[in-house]
CSV table of N, CA and C in Angstrom, one decimal:
chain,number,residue,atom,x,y,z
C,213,UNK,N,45.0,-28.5,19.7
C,213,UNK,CA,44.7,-27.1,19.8
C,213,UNK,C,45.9,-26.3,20.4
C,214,UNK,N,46.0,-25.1,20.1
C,214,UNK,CA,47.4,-24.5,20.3
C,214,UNK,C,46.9,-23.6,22.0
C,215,UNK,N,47.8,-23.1,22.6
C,215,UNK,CA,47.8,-22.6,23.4
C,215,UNK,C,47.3,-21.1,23.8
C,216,UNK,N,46.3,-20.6,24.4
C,216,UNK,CA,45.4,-19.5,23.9
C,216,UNK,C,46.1,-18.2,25.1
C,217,UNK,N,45.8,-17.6,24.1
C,217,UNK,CA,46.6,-16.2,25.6
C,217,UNK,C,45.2,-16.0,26.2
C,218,UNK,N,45.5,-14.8,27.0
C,218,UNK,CA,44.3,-14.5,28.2
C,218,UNK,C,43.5,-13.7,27.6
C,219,UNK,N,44.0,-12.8,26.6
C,219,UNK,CA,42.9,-12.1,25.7
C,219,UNK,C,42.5,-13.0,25.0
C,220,UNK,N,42.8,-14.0,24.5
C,220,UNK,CA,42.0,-15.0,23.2
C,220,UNK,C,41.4,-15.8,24.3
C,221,UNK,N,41.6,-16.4,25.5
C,221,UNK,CA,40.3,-16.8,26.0
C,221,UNK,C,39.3,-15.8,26.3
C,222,UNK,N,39.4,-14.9,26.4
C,222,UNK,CA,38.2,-13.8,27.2
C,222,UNK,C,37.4,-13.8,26.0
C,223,UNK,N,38.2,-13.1,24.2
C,223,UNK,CA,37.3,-13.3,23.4
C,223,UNK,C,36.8,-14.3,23.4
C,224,UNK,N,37.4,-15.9,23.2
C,224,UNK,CA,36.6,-17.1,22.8
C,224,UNK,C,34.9,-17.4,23.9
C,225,UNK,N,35.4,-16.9,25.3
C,225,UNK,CA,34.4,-17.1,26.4
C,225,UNK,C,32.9,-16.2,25.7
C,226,UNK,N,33.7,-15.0,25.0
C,226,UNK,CA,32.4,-14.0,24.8
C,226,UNK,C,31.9,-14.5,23.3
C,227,UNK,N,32.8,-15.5,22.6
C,227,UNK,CA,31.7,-15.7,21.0
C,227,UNK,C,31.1,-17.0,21.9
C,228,UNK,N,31.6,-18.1,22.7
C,228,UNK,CA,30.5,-19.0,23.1
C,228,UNK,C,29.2,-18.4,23.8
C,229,UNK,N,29.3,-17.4,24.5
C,229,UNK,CA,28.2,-17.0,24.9
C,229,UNK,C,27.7,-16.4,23.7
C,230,UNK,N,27.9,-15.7,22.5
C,230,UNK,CA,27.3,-15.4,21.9
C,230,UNK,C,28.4,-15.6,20.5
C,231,UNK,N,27.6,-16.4,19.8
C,231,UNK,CA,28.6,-16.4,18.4
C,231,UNK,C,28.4,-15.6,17.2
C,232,UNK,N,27.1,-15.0,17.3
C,232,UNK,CA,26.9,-14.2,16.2
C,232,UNK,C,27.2,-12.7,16.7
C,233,UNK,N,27.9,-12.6,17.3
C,233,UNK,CA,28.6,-11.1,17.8
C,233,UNK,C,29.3,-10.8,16.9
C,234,UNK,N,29.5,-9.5,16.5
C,234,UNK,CA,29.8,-8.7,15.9
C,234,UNK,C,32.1,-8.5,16.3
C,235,UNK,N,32.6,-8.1,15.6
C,235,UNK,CA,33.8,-7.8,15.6
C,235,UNK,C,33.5,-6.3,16.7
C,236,UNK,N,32.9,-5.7,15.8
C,236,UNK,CA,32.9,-4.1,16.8
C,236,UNK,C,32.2,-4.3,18.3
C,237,UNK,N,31.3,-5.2,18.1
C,237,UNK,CA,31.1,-5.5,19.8
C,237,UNK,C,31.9,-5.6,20.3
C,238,UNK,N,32.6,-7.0,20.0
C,238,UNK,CA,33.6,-7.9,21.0
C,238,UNK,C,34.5,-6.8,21.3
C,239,UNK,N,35.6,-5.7,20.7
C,239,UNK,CA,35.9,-4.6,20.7
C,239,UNK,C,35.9,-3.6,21.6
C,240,UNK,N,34.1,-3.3,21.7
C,240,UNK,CA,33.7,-2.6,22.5
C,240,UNK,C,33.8,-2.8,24.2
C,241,UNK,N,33.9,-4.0,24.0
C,241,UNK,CA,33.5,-4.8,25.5
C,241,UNK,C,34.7,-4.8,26.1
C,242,UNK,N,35.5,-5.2,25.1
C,242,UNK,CA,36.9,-5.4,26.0
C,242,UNK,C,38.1,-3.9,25.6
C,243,UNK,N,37.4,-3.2,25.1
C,243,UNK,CA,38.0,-1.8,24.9
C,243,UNK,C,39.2,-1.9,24.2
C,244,UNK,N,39.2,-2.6,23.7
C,244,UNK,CA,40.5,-2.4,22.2
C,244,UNK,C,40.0,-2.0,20.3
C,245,UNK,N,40.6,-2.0,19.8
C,245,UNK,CA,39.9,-1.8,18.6
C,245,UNK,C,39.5,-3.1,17.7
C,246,UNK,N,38.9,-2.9,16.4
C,246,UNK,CA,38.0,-3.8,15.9
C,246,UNK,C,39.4,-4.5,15.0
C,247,UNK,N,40.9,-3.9,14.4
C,247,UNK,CA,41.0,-4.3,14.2
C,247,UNK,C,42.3,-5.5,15.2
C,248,UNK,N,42.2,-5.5,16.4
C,248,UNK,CA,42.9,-5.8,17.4
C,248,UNK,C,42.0,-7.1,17.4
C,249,UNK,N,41.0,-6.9,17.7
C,249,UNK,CA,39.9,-8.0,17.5
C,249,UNK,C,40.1,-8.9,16.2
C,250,UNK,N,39.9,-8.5,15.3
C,250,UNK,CA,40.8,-9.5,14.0
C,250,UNK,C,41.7,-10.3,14.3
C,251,UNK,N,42.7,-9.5,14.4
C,251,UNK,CA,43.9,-10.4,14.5
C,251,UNK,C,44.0,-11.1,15.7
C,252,UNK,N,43.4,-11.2,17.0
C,252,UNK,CA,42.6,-12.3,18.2
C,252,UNK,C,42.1,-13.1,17.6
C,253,UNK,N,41.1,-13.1,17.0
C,253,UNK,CA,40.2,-14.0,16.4
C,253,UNK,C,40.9,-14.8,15.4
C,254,UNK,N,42.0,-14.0,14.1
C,254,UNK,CA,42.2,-15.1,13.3
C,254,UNK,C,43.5,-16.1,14.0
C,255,UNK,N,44.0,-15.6,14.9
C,255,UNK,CA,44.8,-16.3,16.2
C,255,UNK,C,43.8,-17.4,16.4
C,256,UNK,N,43.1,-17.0,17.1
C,256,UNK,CA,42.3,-17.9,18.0
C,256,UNK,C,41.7,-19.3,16.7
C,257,UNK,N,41.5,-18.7,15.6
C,257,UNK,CA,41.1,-19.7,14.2
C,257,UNK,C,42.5,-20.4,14.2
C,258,UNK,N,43.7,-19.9,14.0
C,258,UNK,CA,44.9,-20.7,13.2
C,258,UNK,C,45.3,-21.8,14.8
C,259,UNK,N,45.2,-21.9,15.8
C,259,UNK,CA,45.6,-22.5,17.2
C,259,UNK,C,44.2,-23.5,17.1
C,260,UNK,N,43.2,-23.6,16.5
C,260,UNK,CA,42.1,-24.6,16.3
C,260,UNK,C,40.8,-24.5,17.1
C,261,UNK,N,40.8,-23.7,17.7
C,261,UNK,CA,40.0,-23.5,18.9
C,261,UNK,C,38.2,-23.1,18.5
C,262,UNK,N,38.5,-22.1,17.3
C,262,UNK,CA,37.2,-22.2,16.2
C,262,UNK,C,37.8,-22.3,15.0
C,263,UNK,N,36.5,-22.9,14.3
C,263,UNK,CA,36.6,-23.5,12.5
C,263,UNK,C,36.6,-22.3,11.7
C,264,UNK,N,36.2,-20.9,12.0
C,264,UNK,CA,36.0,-20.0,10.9
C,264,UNK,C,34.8,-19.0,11.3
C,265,UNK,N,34.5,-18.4,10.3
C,265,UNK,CA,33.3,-17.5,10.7
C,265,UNK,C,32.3,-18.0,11.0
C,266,UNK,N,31.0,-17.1,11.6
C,266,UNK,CA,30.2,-18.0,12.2
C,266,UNK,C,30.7,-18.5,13.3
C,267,UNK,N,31.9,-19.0,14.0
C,267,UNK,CA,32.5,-18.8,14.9
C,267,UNK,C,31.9,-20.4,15.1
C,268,UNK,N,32.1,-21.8,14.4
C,268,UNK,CA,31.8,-23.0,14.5
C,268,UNK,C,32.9,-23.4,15.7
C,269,UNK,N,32.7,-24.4,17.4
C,269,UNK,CA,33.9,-24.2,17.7
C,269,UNK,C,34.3,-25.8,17.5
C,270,UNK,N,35.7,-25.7,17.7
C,270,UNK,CA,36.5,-27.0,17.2
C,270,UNK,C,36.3,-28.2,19.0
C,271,UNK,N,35.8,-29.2,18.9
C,271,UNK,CA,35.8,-30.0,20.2
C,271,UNK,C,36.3,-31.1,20.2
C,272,UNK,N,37.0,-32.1,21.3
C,272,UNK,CA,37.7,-32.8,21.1
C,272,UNK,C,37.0,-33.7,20.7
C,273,UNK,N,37.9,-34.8,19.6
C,273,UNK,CA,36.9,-35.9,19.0
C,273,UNK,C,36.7,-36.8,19.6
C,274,UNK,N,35.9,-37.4,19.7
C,274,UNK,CA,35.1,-38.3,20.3
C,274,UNK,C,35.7,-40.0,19.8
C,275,UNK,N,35.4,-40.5,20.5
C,275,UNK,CA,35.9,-42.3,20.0
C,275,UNK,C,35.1,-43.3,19.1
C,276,UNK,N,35.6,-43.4,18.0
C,276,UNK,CA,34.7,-44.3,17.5
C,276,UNK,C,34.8,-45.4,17.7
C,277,UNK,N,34.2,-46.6,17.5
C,277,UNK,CA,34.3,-48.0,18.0
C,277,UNK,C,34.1,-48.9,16.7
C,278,UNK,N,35.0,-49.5,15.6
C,278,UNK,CA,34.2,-50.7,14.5
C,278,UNK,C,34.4,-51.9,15.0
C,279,UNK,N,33.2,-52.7,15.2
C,279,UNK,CA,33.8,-54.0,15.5
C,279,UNK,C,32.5,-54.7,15.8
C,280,UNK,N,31.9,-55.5,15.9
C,280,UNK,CA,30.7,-56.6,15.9
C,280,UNK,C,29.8,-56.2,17.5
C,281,UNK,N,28.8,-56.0,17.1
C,281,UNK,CA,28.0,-56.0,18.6
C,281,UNK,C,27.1,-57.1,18.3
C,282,UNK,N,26.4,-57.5,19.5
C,282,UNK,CA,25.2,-58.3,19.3
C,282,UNK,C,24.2,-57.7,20.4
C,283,UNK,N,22.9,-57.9,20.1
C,283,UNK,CA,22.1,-57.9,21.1
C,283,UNK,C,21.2,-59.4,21.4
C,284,UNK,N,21.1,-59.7,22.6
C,284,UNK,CA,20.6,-61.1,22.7
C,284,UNK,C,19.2,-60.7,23.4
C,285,UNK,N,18.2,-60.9,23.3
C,285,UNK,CA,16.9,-61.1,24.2
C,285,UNK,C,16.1,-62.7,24.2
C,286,UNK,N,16.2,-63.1,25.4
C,286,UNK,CA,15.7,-64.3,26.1
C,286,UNK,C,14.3,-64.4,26.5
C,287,UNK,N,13.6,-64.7,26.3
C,287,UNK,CA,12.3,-64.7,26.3
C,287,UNK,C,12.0,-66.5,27.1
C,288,UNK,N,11.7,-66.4,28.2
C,288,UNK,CA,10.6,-68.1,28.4
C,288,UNK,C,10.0,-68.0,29.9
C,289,UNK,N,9.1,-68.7,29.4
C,289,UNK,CA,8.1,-69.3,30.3
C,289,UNK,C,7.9,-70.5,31.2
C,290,UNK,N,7.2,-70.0,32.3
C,290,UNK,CA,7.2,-71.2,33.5
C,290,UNK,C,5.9,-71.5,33.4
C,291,UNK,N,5.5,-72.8,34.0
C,291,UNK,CA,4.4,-73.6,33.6
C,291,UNK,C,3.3,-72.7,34.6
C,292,UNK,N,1.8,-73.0,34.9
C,292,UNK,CA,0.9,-71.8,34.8
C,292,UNK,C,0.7,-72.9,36.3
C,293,UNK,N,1.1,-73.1,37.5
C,293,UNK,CA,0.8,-73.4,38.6
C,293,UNK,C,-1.1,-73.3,39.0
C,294,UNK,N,-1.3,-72.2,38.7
C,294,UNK,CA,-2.8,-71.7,39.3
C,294,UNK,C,-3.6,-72.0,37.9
C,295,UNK,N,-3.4,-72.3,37.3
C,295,UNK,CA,-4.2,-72.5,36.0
C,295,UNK,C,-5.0,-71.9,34.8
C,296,UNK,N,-4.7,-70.4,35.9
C,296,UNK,CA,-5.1,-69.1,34.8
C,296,UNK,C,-5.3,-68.6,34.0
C,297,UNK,N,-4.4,-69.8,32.7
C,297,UNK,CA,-4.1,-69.7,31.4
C,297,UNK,C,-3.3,-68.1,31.0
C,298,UNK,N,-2.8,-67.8,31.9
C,298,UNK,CA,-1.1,-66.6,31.9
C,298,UNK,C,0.1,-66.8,33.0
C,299,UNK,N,0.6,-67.8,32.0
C,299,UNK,CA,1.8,-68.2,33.0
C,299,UNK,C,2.6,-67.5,32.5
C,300,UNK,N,3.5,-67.1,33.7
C,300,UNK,CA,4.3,-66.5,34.3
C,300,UNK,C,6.0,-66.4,33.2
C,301,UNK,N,6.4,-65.5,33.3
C,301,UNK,CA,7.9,-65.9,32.7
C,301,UNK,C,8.9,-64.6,32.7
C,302,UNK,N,10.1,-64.5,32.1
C,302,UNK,CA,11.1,-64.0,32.1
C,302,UNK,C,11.4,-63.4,31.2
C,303,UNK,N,12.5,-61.7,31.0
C,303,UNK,CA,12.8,-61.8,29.4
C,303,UNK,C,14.0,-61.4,29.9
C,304,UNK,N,15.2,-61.6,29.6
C,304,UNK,CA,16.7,-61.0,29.4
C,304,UNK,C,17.4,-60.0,28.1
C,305,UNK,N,18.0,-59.2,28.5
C,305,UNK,CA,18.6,-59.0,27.7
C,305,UNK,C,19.9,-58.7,28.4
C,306,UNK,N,21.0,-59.0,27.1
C,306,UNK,CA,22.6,-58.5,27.6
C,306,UNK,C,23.0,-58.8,26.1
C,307,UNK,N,24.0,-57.8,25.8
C,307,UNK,CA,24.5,-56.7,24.7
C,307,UNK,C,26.0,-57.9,24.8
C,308,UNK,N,26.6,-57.7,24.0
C,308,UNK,CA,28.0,-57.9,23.5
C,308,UNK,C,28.5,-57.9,22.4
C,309,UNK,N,29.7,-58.7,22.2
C,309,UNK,CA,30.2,-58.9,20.9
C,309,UNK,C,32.0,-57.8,20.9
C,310,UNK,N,32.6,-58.2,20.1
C,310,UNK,CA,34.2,-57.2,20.5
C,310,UNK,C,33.8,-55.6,20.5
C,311,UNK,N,32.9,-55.0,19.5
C,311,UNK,CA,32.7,-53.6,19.4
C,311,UNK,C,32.0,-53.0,20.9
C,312,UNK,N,31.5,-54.0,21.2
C,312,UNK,CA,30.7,-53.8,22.8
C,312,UNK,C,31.9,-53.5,23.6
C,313,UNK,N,32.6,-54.9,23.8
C,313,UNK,CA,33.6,-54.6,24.9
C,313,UNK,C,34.6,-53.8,24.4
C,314,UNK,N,35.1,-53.3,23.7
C,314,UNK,CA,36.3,-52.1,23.1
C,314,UNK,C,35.3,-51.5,23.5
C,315,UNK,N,34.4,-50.7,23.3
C,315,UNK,CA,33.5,-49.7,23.5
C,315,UNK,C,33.7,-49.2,25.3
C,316,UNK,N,33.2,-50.4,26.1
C,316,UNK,CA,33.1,-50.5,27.7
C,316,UNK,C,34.4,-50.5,27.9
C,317,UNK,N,35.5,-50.8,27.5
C,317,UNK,CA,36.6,-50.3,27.9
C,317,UNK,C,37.4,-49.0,27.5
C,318,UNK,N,36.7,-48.2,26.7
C,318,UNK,CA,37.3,-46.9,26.3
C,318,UNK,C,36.7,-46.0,27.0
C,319,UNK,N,35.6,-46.1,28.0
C,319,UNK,CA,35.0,-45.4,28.7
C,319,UNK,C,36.1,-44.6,29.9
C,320,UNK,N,36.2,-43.4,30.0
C,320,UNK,CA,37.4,-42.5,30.9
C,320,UNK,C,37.0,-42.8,32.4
């Protein structure tokens, strides 16, 4: 994303608070004209910062991970000491596999 001047953040601050604002609003607010506001806005579009009308905003991408996971769950039982007929036992779980750990290690 390209580098935003101080009026292209002030507009971008005011379409995140509100994205279906109007050109002559934003205008109004910051007391320049509507078509001053255009050419801000299609600035602020060509530097990446939003996708287009409607004002969709552009955010950094996110990491994807391909690669094998597993999940394992352990399940067993210990013998019923008191005789209660509900003995007692354990269950585990722990995750892996390379997509797991590439994953746990891309974390910032």
């Amino acid at each position: 994303m390209g580098q935003l001047t101080e009026r292209e953040k002030e507009i971008l601050s005011l379409l995140r608070q509100d994205p279906m604002i109007s050109q002559e609003e934003l205008a109004n607010r910051l007391n320049i004209s509507r078509s001053a506001t255009a050419v801000h806005i299609s600035n602020i579009i060509k530097k990446g910062a939003i996708l287009g009308r409607g004002y969709v905003f552009g955010e950094d991408p996110g990491i994807v991970v391909v690669g094998t996971t597993e999940l394992t769950i352990a399940a067993s039982t210990m013998e019923d000491p008191l005789d209660t007929g509900l003995p007692e036992g354990s269950i585990t779980v722990s995750c892996g596999g390379a997509g797991f750990h590439l994953a746990g290690d891309s974390q910032p």
